[in-house]
mmCIF file of C-alpha atoms in Angstrom:
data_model
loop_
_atom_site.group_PDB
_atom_site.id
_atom_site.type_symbol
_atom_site.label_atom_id
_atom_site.label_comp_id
_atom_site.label_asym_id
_atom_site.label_seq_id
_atom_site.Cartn_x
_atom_site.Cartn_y
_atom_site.Cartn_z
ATOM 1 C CA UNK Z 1218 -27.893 -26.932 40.926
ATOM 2 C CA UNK Z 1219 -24.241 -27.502 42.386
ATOM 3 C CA UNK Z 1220 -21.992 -23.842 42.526
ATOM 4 C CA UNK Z 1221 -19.312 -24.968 39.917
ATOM 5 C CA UNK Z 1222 -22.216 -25.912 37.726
ATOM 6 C CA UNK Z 1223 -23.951 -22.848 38.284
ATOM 7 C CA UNK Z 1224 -20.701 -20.853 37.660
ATOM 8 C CA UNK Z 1225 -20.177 -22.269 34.490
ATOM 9 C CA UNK Z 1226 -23.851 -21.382 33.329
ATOM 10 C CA UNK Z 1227 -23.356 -17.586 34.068
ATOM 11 C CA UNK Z 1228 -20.015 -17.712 32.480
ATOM 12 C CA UNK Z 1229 -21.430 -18.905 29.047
ATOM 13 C CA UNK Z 1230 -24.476 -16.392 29.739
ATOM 14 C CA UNK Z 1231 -21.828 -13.883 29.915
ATOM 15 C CA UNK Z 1232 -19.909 -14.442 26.956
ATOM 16 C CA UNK Z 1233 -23.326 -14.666 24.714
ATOM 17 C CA UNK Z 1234 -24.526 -11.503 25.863
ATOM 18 C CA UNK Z 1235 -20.728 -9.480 25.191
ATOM 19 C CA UNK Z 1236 -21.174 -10.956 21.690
ATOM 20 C CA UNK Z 1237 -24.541 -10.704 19.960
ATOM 21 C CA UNK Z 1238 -25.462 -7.379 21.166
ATOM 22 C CA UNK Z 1239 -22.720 -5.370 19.389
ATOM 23 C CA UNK Z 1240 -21.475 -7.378 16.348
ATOM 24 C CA UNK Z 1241 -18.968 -5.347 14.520
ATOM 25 C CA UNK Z 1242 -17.588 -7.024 12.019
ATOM 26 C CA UNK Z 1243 -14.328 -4.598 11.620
ATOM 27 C CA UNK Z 1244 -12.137 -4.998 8.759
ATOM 28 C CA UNK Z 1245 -9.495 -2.866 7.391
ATOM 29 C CA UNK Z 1246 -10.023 -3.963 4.396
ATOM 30 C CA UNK Z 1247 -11.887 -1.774 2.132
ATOM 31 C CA UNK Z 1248 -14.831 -3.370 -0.071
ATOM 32 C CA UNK Z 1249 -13.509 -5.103 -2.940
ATOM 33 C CA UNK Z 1250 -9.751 -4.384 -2.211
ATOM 34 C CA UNK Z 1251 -6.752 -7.126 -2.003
ATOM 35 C CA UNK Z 1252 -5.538 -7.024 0.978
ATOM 36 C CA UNK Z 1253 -2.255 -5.396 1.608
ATOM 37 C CA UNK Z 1254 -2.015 -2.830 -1.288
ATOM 38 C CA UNK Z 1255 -1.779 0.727 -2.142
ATOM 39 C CA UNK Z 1256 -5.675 1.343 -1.855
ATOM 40 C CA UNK Z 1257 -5.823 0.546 1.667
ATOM 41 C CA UNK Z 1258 -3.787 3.635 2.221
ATOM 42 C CA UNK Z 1259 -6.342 6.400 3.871
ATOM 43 C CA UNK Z 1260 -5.413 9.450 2.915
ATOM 44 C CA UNK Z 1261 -6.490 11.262 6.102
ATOM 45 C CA UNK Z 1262 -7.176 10.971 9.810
ATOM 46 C CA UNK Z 1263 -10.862 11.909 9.284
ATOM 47 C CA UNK Z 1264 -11.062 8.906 6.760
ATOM 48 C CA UNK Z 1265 -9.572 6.593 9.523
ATOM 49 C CA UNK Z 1266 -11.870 7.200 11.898
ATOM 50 C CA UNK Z 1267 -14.716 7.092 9.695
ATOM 51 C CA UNK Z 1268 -13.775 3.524 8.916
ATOM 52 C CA UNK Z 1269 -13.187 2.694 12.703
ATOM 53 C CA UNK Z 1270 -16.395 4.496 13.315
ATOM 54 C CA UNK Z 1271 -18.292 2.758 10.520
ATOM 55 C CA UNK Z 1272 -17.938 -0.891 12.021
ATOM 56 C CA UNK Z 1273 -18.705 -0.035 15.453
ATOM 57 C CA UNK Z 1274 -21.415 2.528 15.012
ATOM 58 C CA UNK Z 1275 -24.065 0.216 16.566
ATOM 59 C CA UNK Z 1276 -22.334 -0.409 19.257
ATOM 60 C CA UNK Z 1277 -23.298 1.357 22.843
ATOM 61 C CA UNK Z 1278 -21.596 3.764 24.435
ATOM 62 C CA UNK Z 1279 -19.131 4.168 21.670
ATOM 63 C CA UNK Z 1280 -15.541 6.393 21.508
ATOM 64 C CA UNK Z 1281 -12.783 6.793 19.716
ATOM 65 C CA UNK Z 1282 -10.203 8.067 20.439
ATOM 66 C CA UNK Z 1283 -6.157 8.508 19.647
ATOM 67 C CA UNK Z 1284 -4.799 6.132 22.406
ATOM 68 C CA UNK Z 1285 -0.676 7.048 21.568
ATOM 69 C CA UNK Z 1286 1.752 7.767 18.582
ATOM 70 C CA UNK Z 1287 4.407 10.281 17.166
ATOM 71 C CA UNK Z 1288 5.224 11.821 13.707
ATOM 72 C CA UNK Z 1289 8.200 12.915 12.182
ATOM 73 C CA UNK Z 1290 7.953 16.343 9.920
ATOM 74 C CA UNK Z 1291 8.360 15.629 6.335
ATOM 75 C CA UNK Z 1292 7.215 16.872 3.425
ATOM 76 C CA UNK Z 1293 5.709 14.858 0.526
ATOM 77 C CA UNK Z 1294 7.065 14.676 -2.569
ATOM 78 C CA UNK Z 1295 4.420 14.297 -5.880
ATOM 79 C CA UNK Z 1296 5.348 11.268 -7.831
ATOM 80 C CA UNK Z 1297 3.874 12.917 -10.615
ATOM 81 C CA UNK Z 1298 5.738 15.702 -10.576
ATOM 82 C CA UNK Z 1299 9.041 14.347 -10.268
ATOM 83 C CA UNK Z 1300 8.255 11.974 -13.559
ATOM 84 C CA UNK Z 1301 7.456 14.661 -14.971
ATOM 85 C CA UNK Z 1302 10.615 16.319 -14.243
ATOM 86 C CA UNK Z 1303 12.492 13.118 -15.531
ATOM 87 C CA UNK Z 1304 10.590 12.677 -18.756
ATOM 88 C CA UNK Z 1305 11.935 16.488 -19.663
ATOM 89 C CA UNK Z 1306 15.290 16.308 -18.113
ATOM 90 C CA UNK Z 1307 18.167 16.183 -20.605
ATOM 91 C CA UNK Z 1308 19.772 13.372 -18.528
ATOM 92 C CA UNK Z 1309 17.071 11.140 -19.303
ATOM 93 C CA UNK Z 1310 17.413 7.651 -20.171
ATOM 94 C CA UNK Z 1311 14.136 6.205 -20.944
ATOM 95 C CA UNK Z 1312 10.128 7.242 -20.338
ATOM 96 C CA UNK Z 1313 9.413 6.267 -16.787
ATOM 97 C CA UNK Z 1314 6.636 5.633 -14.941
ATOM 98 C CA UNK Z 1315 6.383 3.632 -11.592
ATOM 99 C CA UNK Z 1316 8.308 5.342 -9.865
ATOM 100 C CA UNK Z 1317 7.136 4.847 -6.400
ATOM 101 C CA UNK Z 1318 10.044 3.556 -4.892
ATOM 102 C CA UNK Z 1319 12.342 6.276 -6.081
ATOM 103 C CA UNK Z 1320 10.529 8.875 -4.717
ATOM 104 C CA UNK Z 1321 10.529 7.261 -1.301
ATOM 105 C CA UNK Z 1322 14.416 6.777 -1.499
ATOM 106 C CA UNK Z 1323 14.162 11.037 -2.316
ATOM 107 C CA UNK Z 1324 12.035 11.681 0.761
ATOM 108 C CA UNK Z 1325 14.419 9.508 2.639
ATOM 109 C CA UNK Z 1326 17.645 10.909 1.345
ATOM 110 C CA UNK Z 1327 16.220 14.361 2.007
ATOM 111 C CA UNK Z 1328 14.885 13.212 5.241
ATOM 112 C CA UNK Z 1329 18.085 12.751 6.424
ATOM 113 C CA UNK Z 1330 19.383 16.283 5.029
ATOM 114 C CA UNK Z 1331 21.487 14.436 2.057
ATOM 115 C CA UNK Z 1332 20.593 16.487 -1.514
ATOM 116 C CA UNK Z 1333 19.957 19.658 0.537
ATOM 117 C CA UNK Z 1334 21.593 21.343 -2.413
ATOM 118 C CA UNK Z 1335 19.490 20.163 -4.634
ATOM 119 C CA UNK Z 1336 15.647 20.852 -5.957
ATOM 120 C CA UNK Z 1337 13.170 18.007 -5.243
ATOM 121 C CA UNK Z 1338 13.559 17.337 -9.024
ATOM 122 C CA UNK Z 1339 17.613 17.229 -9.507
ATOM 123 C CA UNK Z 1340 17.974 15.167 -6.983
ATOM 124 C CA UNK Z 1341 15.265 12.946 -8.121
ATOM 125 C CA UNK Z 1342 16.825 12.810 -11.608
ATOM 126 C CA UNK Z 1343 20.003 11.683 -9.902
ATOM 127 C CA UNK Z 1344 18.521 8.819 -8.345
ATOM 128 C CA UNK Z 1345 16.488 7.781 -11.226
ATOM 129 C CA UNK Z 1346 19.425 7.069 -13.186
ATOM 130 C CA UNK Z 1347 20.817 5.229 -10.033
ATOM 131 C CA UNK Z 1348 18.139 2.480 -10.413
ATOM 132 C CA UNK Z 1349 18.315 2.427 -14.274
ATOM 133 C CA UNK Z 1350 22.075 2.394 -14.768
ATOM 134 C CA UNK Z 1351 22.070 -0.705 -11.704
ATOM 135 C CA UNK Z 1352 18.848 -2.377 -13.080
ATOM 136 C CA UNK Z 1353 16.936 -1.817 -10.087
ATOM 137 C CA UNK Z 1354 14.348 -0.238 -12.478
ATOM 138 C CA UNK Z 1355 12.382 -2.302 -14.591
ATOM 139 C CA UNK Z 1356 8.738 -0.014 -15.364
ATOM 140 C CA UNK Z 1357 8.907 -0.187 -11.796
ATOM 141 C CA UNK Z 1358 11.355 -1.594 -8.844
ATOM 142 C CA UNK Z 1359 11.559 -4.592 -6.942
ATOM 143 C CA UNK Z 1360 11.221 -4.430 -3.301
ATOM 144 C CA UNK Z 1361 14.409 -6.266 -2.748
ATOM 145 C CA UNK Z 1362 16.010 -3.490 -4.387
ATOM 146 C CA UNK Z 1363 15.458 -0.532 -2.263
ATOM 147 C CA UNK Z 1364 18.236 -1.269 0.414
ATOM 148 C CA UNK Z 1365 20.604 -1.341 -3.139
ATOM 149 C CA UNK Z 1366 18.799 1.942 -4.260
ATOM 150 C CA UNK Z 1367 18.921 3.596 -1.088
ATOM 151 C CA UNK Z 1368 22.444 2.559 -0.387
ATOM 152 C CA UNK Z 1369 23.824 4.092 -3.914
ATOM 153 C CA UNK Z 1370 21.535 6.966 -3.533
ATOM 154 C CA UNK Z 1371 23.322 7.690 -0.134
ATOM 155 C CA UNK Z 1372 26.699 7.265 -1.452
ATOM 156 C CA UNK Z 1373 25.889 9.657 -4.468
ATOM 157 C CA UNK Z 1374 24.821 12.272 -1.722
ATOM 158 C CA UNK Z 1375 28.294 11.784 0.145
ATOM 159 C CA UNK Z 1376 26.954 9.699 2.638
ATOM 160 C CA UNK Z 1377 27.906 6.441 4.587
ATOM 161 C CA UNK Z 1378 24.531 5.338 5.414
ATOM 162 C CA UNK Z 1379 23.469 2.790 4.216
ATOM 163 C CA UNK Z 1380 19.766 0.522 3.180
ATOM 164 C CA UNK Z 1381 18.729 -2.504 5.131
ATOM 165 C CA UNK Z 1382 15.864 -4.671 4.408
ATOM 166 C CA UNK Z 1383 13.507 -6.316 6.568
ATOM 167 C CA UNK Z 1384 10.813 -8.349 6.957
ATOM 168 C CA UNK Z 1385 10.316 -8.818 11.026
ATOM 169 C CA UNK Z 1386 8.095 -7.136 13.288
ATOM 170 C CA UNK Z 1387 7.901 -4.290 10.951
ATOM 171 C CA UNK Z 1388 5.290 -1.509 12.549
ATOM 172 C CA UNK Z 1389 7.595 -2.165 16.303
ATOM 173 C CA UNK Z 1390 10.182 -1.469 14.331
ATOM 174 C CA UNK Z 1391 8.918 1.447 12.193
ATOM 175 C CA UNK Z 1392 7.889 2.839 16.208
ATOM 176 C CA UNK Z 1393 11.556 2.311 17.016
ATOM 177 C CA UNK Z 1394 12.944 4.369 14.315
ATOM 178 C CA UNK Z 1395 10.019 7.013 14.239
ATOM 179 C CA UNK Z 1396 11.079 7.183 18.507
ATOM 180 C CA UNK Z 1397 14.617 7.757 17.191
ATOM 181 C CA UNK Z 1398 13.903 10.497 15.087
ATOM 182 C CA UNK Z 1399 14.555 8.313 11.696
ATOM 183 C CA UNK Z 1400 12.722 7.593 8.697
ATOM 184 C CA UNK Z 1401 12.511 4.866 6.660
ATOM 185 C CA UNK Z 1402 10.719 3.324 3.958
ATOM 186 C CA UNK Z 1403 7.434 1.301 3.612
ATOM 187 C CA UNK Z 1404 6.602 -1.081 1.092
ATOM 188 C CA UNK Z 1405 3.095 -2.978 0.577
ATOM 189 C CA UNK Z 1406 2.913 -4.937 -2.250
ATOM 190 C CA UNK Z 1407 2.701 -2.528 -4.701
ATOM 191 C CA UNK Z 1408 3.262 1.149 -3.967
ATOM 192 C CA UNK Z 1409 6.571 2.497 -1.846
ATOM 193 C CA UNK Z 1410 6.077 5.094 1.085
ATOM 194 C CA UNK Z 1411 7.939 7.196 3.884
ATOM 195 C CA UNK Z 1412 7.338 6.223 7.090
ATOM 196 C CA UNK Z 1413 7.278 8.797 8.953
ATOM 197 C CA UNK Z 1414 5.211 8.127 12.036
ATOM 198 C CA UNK Z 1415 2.610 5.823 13.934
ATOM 199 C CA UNK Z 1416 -0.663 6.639 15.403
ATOM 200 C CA UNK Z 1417 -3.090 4.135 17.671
ATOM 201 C CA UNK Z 1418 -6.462 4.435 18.241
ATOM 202 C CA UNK Z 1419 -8.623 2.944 20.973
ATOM 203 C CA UNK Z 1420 -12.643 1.669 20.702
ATOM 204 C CA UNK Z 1421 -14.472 1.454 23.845
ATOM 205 C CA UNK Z 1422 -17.767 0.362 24.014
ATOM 206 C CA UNK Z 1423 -20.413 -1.746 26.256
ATOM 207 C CA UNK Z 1424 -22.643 -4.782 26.024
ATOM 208 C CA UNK Z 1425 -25.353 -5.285 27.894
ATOM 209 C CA UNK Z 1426 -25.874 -8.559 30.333
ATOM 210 C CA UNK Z 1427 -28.851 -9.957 29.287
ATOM 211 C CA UNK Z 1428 -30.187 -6.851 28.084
ATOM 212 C CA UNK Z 1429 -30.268 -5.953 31.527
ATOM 213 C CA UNK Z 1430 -30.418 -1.934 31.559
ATOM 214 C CA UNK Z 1431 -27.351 -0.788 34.221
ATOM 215 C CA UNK Z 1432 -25.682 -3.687 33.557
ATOM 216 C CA UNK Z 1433 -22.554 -3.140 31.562
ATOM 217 C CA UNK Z 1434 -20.049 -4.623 30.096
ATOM 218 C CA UNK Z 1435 -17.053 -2.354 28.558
ATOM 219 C CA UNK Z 1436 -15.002 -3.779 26.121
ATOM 220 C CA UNK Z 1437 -11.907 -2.077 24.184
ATOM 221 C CA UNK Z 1438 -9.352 -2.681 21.139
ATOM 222 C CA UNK Z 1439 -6.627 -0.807 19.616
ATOM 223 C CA UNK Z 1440 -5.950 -0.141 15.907
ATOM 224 C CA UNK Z 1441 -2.456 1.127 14.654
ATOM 225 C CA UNK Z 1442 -1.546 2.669 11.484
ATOM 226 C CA UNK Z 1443 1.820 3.850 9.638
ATOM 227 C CA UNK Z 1444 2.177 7.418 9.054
ATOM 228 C CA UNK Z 1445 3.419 7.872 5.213
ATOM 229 C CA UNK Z 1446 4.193 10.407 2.955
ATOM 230 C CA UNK Z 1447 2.697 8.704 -0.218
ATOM 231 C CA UNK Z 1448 3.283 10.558 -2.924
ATOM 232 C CA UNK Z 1449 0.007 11.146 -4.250
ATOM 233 C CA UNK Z 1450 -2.423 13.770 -5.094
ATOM 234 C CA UNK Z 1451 -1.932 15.445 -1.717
ATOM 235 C CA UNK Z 1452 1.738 16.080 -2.123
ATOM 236 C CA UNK Z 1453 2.028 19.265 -3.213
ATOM 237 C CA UNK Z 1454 -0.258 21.210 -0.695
ATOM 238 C CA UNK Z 1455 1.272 23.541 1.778
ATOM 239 C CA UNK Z 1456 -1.413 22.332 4.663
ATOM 240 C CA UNK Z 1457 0.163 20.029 7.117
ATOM 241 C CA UNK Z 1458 -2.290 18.065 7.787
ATOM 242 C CA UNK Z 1459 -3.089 17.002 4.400
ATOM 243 C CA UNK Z 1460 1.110 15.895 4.005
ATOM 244 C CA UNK Z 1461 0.233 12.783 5.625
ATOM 245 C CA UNK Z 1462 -1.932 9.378 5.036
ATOM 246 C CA UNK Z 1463 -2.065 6.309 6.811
ATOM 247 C CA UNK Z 1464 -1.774 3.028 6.150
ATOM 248 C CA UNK Z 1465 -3.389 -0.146 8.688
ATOM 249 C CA UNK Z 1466 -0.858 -1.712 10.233
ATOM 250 C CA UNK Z 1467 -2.966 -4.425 10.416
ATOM 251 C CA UNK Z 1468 -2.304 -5.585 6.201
ATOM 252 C CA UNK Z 1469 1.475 -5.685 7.052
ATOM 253 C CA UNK Z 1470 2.069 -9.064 4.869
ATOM 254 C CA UNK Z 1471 4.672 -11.289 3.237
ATOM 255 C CA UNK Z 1472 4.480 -9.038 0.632
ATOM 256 C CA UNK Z 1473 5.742 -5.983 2.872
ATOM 257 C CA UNK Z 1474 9.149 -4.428 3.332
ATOM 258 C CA UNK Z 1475 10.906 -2.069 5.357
ATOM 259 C CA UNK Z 1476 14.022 -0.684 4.742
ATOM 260 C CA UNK Z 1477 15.705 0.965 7.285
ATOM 261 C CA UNK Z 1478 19.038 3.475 7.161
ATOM 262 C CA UNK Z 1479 22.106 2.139 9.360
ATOM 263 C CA UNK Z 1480 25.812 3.543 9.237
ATOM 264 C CA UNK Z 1481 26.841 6.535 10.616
ATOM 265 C CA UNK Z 1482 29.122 9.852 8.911
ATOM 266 C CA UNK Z 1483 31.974 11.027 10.724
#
């Protein structure tokens, strides 16, 4: 047998043998979940590496571990709660629910010390009636909306900063803002969330060449989610670690949105 062909032989040998003995399969996606929605948000880090861990528990020689990220301190705000709040406030215009996107202007506002002056549920209130008197809310708000809704909401807090949409490169950017010290706010395509970090994970693991004992093959691969405050059951808990879920950054779609703060007070 001539060398080149010989070559080529071990080289498909090779590539058989990294791919039948460890066959993951790894989704994001949860069973019988759209992708790209509000139930793909896990709402801890033990429940993200139990679905890293569950697709690549068969595999040899396996680890996990966090391979990079940072996180901004923020608290979360129950969604809830703060319709609640509306529903009994004398200010209120109508009965709301789906409010998602309100809440995660709040967080940002607040984020950014605006509204210090004010309760979680005053300043809610407040911008509530921002997206109803403007028609941002309809039993729920339009993505293209929140730069609008966070722009107002800003203003009404004596602030110059302003919303900005955007649709590019969204987790880099989300890195670039968390790296700055800034939050900003996540959409998927149907729930509203403050980014407020990013976390990476790395897989390692080994094949064997032709089930040959010693003879290893490593092979890695990274998996980044968003940090969020979500709004949800967890929001009212005084335990850090349970302020936080995470969301794949993976299901980042057409249907996503960040809006980021820009502008500057003197």
């Amino acid at each position: 047998m001539r060398k080149s062909k010989l070559i080529f032989v071990t080289f498909v040998l090779i590539l058989l043998s990294t791919t039948v003995v460890c066959a993951t399969g790894f989704s994001y996606v949860q069973s019988n979940v759209a992708q790209g929605t509000s139930s793909d948000v896990l709402q801890s880090l033990g429940s993200v590496v139990d679905q890293i861990y569950g697709s690549y528990k068969s595999c040899l020689g396996l680890t996990i571990n966090i391979a990079g990220g940072k996180r901004l301190n923020s608290p979360n705000v129950s969604q809830s709660l703060m319709n609640e709040a509306y529903n009994n406030s004398s200010k209120k215009i109508v009965t709301v629910t789906g409010t998602c996107s309100e809440v995660a202007v709040l967080m940002l506002v607040k984020s950014y010390g605006f509204a210090s002056t004010y309760t979680n549920e005053a300043a809610f209130i407040e911008i509530m009636n921002i997206a109803i008197d403007n028609n941002y809310w309809k039993n729920g708000t339009a993505v293209s909306n929140i730069d609008n809704l966070a722009t107002k909401s800003f203003t009404h807090f004596l602030s110059k900063k302003r919303g900005n949409n955007d649709i590019l490169n969204m987790y880099n950017t989300i890195k670039s803002e968390v790296d700055e010290g800034k939050t900003s706010v996540f959409s998927c395509s149907n729930h509203s969330m403050l980014a407020v970090g990013y976390i990476s994970f790395e897989v390692s693991y080994y094949t064997l060449f032709l089930n040959i004992k010693n003879w290893k093959i490593w092979h890695s691969a990274t998996f980044d989610y968003i940090i969020v405050n979500d709004g949800w059951s967890t929001a009212t808990t005084d335990i850090d670690s349970l302020q936080y879920s995470y969301y794949p950054a993976s299901l980042i779609n057409v249907y996503s949105r960040l809006t980021k703060v820009t502008g500057y007070d003197s």
